[in-house]
């Protein structure tokens, strides 16, 4: 509901996370103790998003309630401490991973906020007007690289290689598997960043400008969202049905609040063909939107 549902909401309706964010709700805006260093930019958010994706994709038992509880407490402490030191709004814009993540995706939405009012705008307009800052490429690389690694980690090649690497030490199998997954995740994120920088390096051979990296980094955001849709669409539809049950019995105590506790999950609601069409359609549309945004930025640089 959170990781798959909120991205869809912000792309359709704008940055609703700014209203839903529970960390921001309990921390009023106050005078910060320190001025936020400009050179840090979005690096803290990139690091925290990496840790979240590492827990989700690399850790051997990411659904363990104890581990999730520890992660939530640690993330909350870091977030509130950052708000206390540098100010709530400044930390949300730079250090709070989910605010940065959903804020970038909200740039795709046909609705935005200007001077406290909700306004209609063209799709991609939010990203076209976005400004880069240090750490933006690292953050976007985590967005793209994490989903790419999730696909790689499900392949027979990766599973067989990881098994061969850990079978000799069964007592440390989970720890070794987690370490290998973290390394694979880092390498995939680095591959995304290096590929982008290589393309920018080629472009600089034809256009002598120093701001190309910052100018075109947001064209990767539609592609990142396309990967999220293509990779997680079936999981969102099938596993999302459990929300119907959970809304009546959220704590597993046998409640029947809304009469849906006995709802049966239909795992056959999507055919393989439907999943394939959604995946291909999302990837094509996402890359086209990325090209449109890059073209718009290129014209703006002329």
Short mmCIF file of N, CA and C in Angstrom, two decimals, residues 63-180:
data_model
loop_
_atom_site.label_atom_id
_atom_site.label_comp_id
_atom_site.label_asym_id
_atom_site.label_seq_id
_atom_site.Cartn_x
_atom_site.Cartn_y
_atom_site.Cartn_z
N UNK A 63 10.30 -9.13 5.71
CA UNK A 63 8.95 -9.00 6.27
C UNK A 63 8.92 -9.30 7.77
N UNK A 64 10.07 -9.54 8.38
CA UNK A 64 10.11 -9.83 9.81
C UNK A 64 9.62 -8.62 10.60
N UNK A 65 8.56 -8.76 11.40
CA UNK A 65 8.01 -7.60 12.12
C UNK A 65 9.02 -6.93 13.05
N UNK A 66 9.88 -7.73 13.69
CA UNK A 66 10.87 -7.14 14.58
C UNK A 66 11.83 -6.25 13.81
N UNK A 67 12.33 -6.76 12.67
CA UNK A 67 13.26 -5.96 11.88
C UNK A 67 12.58 -4.72 11.31
N UNK A 68 11.34 -4.85 10.87
CA UNK A 68 10.60 -3.70 10.36
C UNK A 68 10.41 -2.66 11.46
N UNK A 69 10.09 -3.13 12.68
CA UNK A 69 9.93 -2.20 13.79
C UNK A 69 11.20 -1.44 14.10
N UNK A 70 12.33 -2.15 14.10
CA UNK A 70 13.63 -1.51 14.35
C UNK A 70 13.92 -0.48 13.25
N UNK A 71 13.66 -0.87 12.00
CA UNK A 71 13.92 0.04 10.88
C UNK A 71 13.07 1.30 10.98
N UNK A 72 11.80 1.15 11.35
CA UNK A 72 10.91 2.30 11.46
C UNK A 72 11.38 3.24 12.57
N UNK A 73 11.79 2.66 13.70
CA UNK A 73 12.27 3.49 14.81
C UNK A 73 13.53 4.26 14.41
N UNK A 74 14.49 3.56 13.79
CA UNK A 74 15.73 4.21 13.38
C UNK A 74 15.47 5.31 12.36
N UNK A 75 14.60 5.01 11.38
CA UNK A 75 14.31 6.01 10.36
C UNK A 75 13.62 7.22 10.98
N UNK A 76 12.72 6.98 11.93
CA UNK A 76 12.01 8.09 12.57
C UNK A 76 12.96 8.96 13.36
N UNK A 77 13.88 8.34 14.10
CA UNK A 77 14.84 9.11 14.88
C UNK A 77 15.71 9.97 13.97
N UNK A 78 16.21 9.38 12.88
CA UNK A 78 17.04 10.13 11.94
C UNK A 78 16.26 11.30 11.34
N UNK A 79 15.01 11.04 10.96
CA UNK A 79 14.19 12.07 10.32
C UNK A 79 13.88 13.21 11.27
N UNK A 80 13.44 12.90 12.46
CA UNK A 80 13.10 13.96 13.41
C UNK A 80 14.34 14.71 13.87
N UNK A 81 15.44 14.01 14.02
CA UNK A 81 16.69 14.67 14.40
C UNK A 81 17.14 15.62 13.29
N UNK A 82 17.02 15.20 12.02
CA UNK A 82 17.36 16.07 10.90
C UNK A 82 16.47 17.30 10.85
N UNK A 83 15.17 17.11 11.11
CA UNK A 83 14.25 18.25 11.14
C UNK A 83 14.60 19.21 12.27
N UNK A 84 14.96 18.65 13.41
CA UNK A 84 15.29 19.47 14.57
C UNK A 84 16.53 20.31 14.31
N UNK A 85 17.52 19.73 13.64
CA UNK A 85 18.78 20.44 13.41
C UNK A 85 18.67 21.47 12.29
N UNK A 86 18.02 21.08 11.18
CA UNK A 86 18.07 21.91 9.98
C UNK A 86 16.72 22.51 9.58
N UNK A 87 15.67 22.20 10.31
CA UNK A 87 14.35 22.71 9.96
C UNK A 87 13.54 21.65 9.24
N UNK A 88 12.25 21.62 9.52
CA UNK A 88 11.40 20.57 8.94
C UNK A 88 11.38 20.62 7.43
N UNK A 89 11.06 21.76 6.86
CA UNK A 89 10.90 21.83 5.40
C UNK A 89 12.22 21.58 4.67
N UNK A 90 13.32 22.06 5.23
CA UNK A 90 14.62 21.85 4.58
C UNK A 90 14.98 20.36 4.58
N UNK A 91 14.75 19.68 5.70
CA UNK A 91 15.07 18.25 5.75
C UNK A 91 14.14 17.43 4.87
N UNK A 92 12.87 17.80 4.80
CA UNK A 92 11.94 17.09 3.92
C UNK A 92 12.38 17.21 2.47
N UNK A 93 12.91 18.36 2.10
CA UNK A 93 13.31 18.59 0.70
C UNK A 93 14.63 17.93 0.35
N UNK A 94 15.45 17.59 1.36
CA UNK A 94 16.79 17.08 1.08
C UNK A 94 17.11 15.75 1.73
N UNK A 95 16.61 15.53 2.94
CA UNK A 95 17.04 14.37 3.70
C UNK A 95 16.03 13.28 3.89
N UNK A 96 14.75 13.60 3.82
CA UNK A 96 13.71 12.59 4.05
C UNK A 96 13.46 11.85 2.74
N UNK A 97 13.85 10.58 2.70
CA UNK A 97 13.92 9.84 1.44
C UNK A 97 12.57 9.78 0.73
N UNK A 98 11.51 9.53 1.46
CA UNK A 98 10.22 9.33 0.81
C UNK A 98 9.63 10.65 0.32
N UNK A 99 9.91 11.75 1.02
CA UNK A 99 9.45 13.06 0.53
C UNK A 99 10.14 13.41 -0.78
N UNK A 100 11.44 13.13 -0.87
CA UNK A 100 12.16 13.40 -2.12
C UNK A 100 11.67 12.47 -3.21
N UNK A 101 11.49 11.18 -2.89
CA UNK A 101 11.07 10.18 -3.87
C UNK A 101 9.69 10.51 -4.43
N UNK A 102 8.72 10.69 -3.55
CA UNK A 102 7.36 10.98 -4.01
C UNK A 102 7.27 12.37 -4.62
N UNK A 103 8.12 13.30 -4.14
CA UNK A 103 8.12 14.63 -4.73
C UNK A 103 8.58 14.62 -6.17
N UNK A 104 9.60 13.81 -6.48
CA UNK A 104 10.06 13.70 -7.87
C UNK A 104 8.99 13.06 -8.74
N UNK A 105 8.37 12.00 -8.25
CA UNK A 105 7.32 11.36 -9.03
C UNK A 105 6.12 12.28 -9.23
N UNK A 106 5.86 13.14 -8.24
CA UNK A 106 4.74 14.08 -8.38
C UNK A 106 4.97 15.08 -9.50
N UNK A 107 6.21 15.22 -9.95
CA UNK A 107 6.47 16.09 -11.09
C UNK A 107 5.83 15.59 -12.37
N UNK A 108 5.42 14.31 -12.39
CA UNK A 108 4.72 13.76 -13.55
C UNK A 108 3.23 14.08 -13.53
N UNK A 109 2.71 14.54 -12.40
CA UNK A 109 1.27 14.69 -12.22
C UNK A 109 0.72 15.91 -12.95
N UNK A 110 -0.56 15.85 -13.33
CA UNK A 110 -1.21 17.00 -13.98
C UNK A 110 -1.68 18.04 -12.97
N UNK A 111 -1.35 17.86 -11.70
CA UNK A 111 -1.73 18.82 -10.67
C UNK A 111 -0.51 19.18 -9.86
N UNK A 112 -0.45 20.44 -9.44
CA UNK A 112 0.66 20.91 -8.63
C UNK A 112 0.17 21.93 -7.63
N UNK A 113 1.11 22.47 -6.87
CA UNK A 113 0.77 23.46 -5.85
C UNK A 113 1.59 24.70 -6.06
N UNK A 114 0.92 25.82 -6.16
CA UNK A 114 1.59 27.10 -6.34
C UNK A 114 0.97 28.12 -5.40
N UNK A 115 1.81 28.71 -4.55
CA UNK A 115 1.38 29.73 -3.59
C UNK A 115 0.21 29.24 -2.75
N UNK A 116 0.29 27.97 -2.32
CA UNK A 116 -0.73 27.43 -1.44
C UNK A 116 -1.99 26.97 -2.13
N UNK A 117 -2.05 27.06 -3.46
CA UNK A 117 -3.24 26.65 -4.21
C UNK A 117 -2.90 25.46 -5.10
N UNK A 118 -3.88 24.57 -5.27
CA UNK A 118 -3.73 23.44 -6.19
C UNK A 118 -4.08 23.93 -7.59
N UNK A 119 -3.20 23.70 -8.53
CA UNK A 119 -3.39 24.19 -9.89
C UNK A 119 -3.23 23.02 -10.87
N UNK A 120 -3.95 23.12 -11.99
CA UNK A 120 -3.79 22.14 -13.07
C UNK A 120 -2.63 22.58 -13.95
N UNK A 121 -1.90 21.60 -14.47
CA UNK A 121 -0.75 21.90 -15.30
C UNK A 121 -0.54 20.74 -16.26
N UNK A 122 0.31 20.94 -17.23
CA UNK A 122 0.60 19.87 -18.17
C UNK A 122 1.42 18.77 -17.52
N UNK A 123 1.20 17.52 -17.91
CA UNK A 123 2.05 16.44 -17.41
C UNK A 123 3.52 16.74 -17.72
N UNK A 124 4.39 16.37 -16.82
CA UNK A 124 5.83 16.60 -16.89
C UNK A 124 6.23 18.03 -16.55
N UNK A 125 5.25 18.92 -16.38
CA UNK A 125 5.60 20.32 -16.12
C UNK A 125 6.38 20.46 -14.82
N UNK A 126 6.02 19.65 -13.83
CA UNK A 126 6.72 19.71 -12.56
C UNK A 126 8.19 19.34 -12.69
N UNK A 127 8.48 18.32 -13.49
CA UNK A 127 9.87 17.93 -13.70
C UNK A 127 10.60 18.92 -14.59
N UNK A 128 9.89 19.51 -15.55
CA UNK A 128 10.52 20.48 -16.45
C UNK A 128 10.99 21.71 -15.68
N UNK A 129 10.32 22.03 -14.58
CA UNK A 129 10.69 23.20 -13.79
C UNK A 129 11.55 22.85 -12.58
N UNK A 130 11.82 21.57 -12.38
CA UNK A 130 12.59 21.14 -11.20
C UNK A 130 14.03 21.61 -11.30
N UNK A 131 14.62 21.85 -10.16
CA UNK A 131 16.02 22.26 -10.10
C UNK A 131 16.85 21.16 -9.45
N UNK A 132 17.99 20.90 -10.04
CA UNK A 132 18.87 19.87 -9.51
C UNK A 132 19.72 20.45 -8.39
N UNK A 133 20.24 19.56 -7.56
CA UNK A 133 21.15 19.92 -6.49
C UNK A 133 22.05 18.73 -6.22
N UNK A 134 23.13 18.89 -5.49
CA UNK A 134 24.03 17.75 -5.25
C UNK A 134 23.27 16.53 -4.73
N UNK A 135 23.62 15.37 -5.27
CA UNK A 135 22.99 14.13 -4.83
C UNK A 135 21.77 13.72 -5.62
N UNK A 136 21.30 14.57 -6.54
CA UNK A 136 20.11 14.22 -7.30
C UNK A 136 20.35 13.01 -8.19
N UNK A 137 21.48 12.97 -8.88
CA UNK A 137 21.78 11.81 -9.73
C UNK A 137 21.90 10.55 -8.88
N UNK A 138 22.54 10.63 -7.72
CA UNK A 138 22.65 9.47 -6.85
C UNK A 138 21.27 8.97 -6.43
N UNK A 139 20.37 9.90 -6.13
CA UNK A 139 19.03 9.51 -5.71
C UNK A 139 18.28 8.83 -6.84
N UNK A 140 18.32 9.42 -8.03
CA UNK A 140 17.62 8.83 -9.18
C UNK A 140 18.24 7.49 -9.55
N UNK A 141 19.56 7.37 -9.39
CA UNK A 141 20.22 6.08 -9.67
C UNK A 141 19.74 5.00 -8.71
N UNK A 142 19.48 5.37 -7.45
CA UNK A 142 18.92 4.40 -6.50
C UNK A 142 17.50 4.01 -6.93
N UNK A 143 16.72 4.98 -7.39
CA UNK A 143 15.37 4.69 -7.86
C UNK A 143 15.39 3.66 -8.98
N UNK A 144 16.26 3.88 -9.96
CA UNK A 144 16.32 2.99 -11.12
C UNK A 144 17.08 1.70 -10.82
N UNK A 145 18.20 1.83 -10.15
CA UNK A 145 19.05 0.67 -9.92
C UNK A 145 18.43 -0.34 -8.99
N UNK A 146 17.66 0.10 -8.01
CA UNK A 146 17.05 -0.83 -7.06
C UNK A 146 16.02 -1.72 -7.75
N UNK A 147 15.20 -1.13 -8.61
CA UNK A 147 14.21 -1.92 -9.33
C UNK A 147 14.89 -2.87 -10.31
N UNK A 148 15.96 -2.40 -10.94
CA UNK A 148 16.70 -3.26 -11.86
C UNK A 148 17.32 -4.45 -11.12
N UNK A 149 17.86 -4.20 -9.93
CA UNK A 149 18.42 -5.30 -9.15
C UNK A 149 17.34 -6.27 -8.69
N UNK A 150 16.17 -5.75 -8.37
CA UNK A 150 15.08 -6.63 -7.97
C UNK A 150 14.77 -7.64 -9.06
N UNK A 151 14.79 -7.17 -10.32
CA UNK A 151 14.58 -8.10 -11.43
C UNK A 151 15.73 -9.08 -11.57
N UNK A 152 16.97 -8.57 -11.45
CA UNK A 152 18.14 -9.45 -11.57
C UNK A 152 18.16 -10.50 -10.48
N UNK A 153 17.78 -10.13 -9.26
CA UNK A 153 17.86 -11.06 -8.13
C UNK A 153 16.87 -12.21 -8.24
N UNK A 154 15.89 -12.09 -9.13
CA UNK A 154 14.91 -13.17 -9.32
C UNK A 154 15.31 -14.13 -10.44
N UNK A 155 16.38 -13.85 -11.14
CA UNK A 155 16.79 -14.70 -12.26
C UNK A 155 17.47 -15.96 -11.74
N UNK A 156 17.40 -17.02 -12.53
CA UNK A 156 18.04 -18.28 -12.14
C UNK A 156 19.55 -18.10 -12.04
N UNK A 157 20.13 -17.24 -12.88
CA UNK A 157 21.57 -16.99 -12.82
C UNK A 157 21.98 -16.47 -11.45
N UNK A 158 21.29 -15.43 -10.96
CA UNK A 158 21.66 -14.84 -9.68
C UNK A 158 21.40 -15.81 -8.53
N UNK A 159 20.25 -16.48 -8.55
CA UNK A 159 19.92 -17.40 -7.47
C UNK A 159 20.92 -18.56 -7.41
N UNK A 160 21.31 -19.06 -8.57
CA UNK A 160 22.27 -20.17 -8.60
C UNK A 160 23.64 -19.70 -8.14
N UNK A 161 24.06 -18.52 -8.59
CA UNK A 161 25.37 -17.98 -8.18
C UNK A 161 25.40 -17.70 -6.69
N UNK A 162 24.33 -17.14 -6.15
CA UNK A 162 24.30 -16.85 -4.72
C UNK A 162 24.29 -18.14 -3.90
N UNK A 163 23.58 -19.14 -4.40
CA UNK A 163 23.55 -20.43 -3.69
C UNK A 163 24.94 -21.06 -3.68
N UNK A 164 25.62 -21.06 -4.81
CA UNK A 164 26.96 -21.65 -4.88
C UNK A 164 27.93 -20.91 -3.95
N UNK A 165 27.73 -19.61 -3.78
CA UNK A 165 28.64 -18.83 -2.95
C UNK A 165 28.39 -19.02 -1.46
N UNK A 166 27.18 -19.44 -1.08
CA UNK A 166 26.85 -19.55 0.34
C UNK A 166 26.71 -20.98 0.83
N UNK A 167 26.64 -21.96 -0.08
CA UNK A 167 26.37 -23.34 0.34
C UNK A 167 27.51 -23.90 1.18
N UNK A 168 28.72 -23.41 1.01
CA UNK A 168 29.86 -23.93 1.77
C UNK A 168 29.85 -23.50 3.23
N UNK A 169 29.07 -22.48 3.58
CA UNK A 169 29.00 -21.99 4.96
C UNK A 169 27.53 -21.84 5.38
N UNK A 170 26.86 -22.97 5.62
CA UNK A 170 25.43 -22.89 5.93
C UNK A 170 25.10 -22.09 7.19
N UNK A 171 26.04 -22.07 8.17
CA UNK A 171 25.76 -21.34 9.40
C UNK A 171 25.75 -19.83 9.18
N UNK A 172 26.42 -19.39 8.12
CA UNK A 172 26.44 -17.97 7.78
C UNK A 172 25.72 -17.70 6.46
N UNK A 173 24.87 -18.62 6.05
CA UNK A 173 24.24 -18.52 4.74
C UNK A 173 23.42 -17.25 4.56
N UNK A 174 22.57 -16.94 5.55
CA UNK A 174 21.72 -15.74 5.43
C UNK A 174 22.56 -14.47 5.41
N UNK A 175 23.60 -14.44 6.25
CA UNK A 175 24.45 -13.25 6.30
C UNK A 175 25.21 -13.06 4.99
N UNK A 176 25.75 -14.16 4.45
CA UNK A 176 26.47 -14.07 3.19
C UNK A 176 25.54 -13.68 2.05
N UNK A 177 24.34 -14.27 2.03
CA UNK A 177 23.38 -13.94 0.98
C UNK A 177 23.00 -12.46 1.03
N UNK A 178 22.80 -11.94 2.24
CA UNK A 178 22.48 -10.52 2.38
C UNK A 178 23.63 -9.65 1.88
N UNK A 179 24.86 -10.02 2.26
CA UNK A 179 26.02 -9.26 1.81
C UNK A 179 26.17 -9.26 0.30
N UNK A 180 25.97 -10.42 -0.33
CA UNK A 180 26.06 -10.51 -1.78
C UNK A 180 24.97 -9.68 -2.45
#
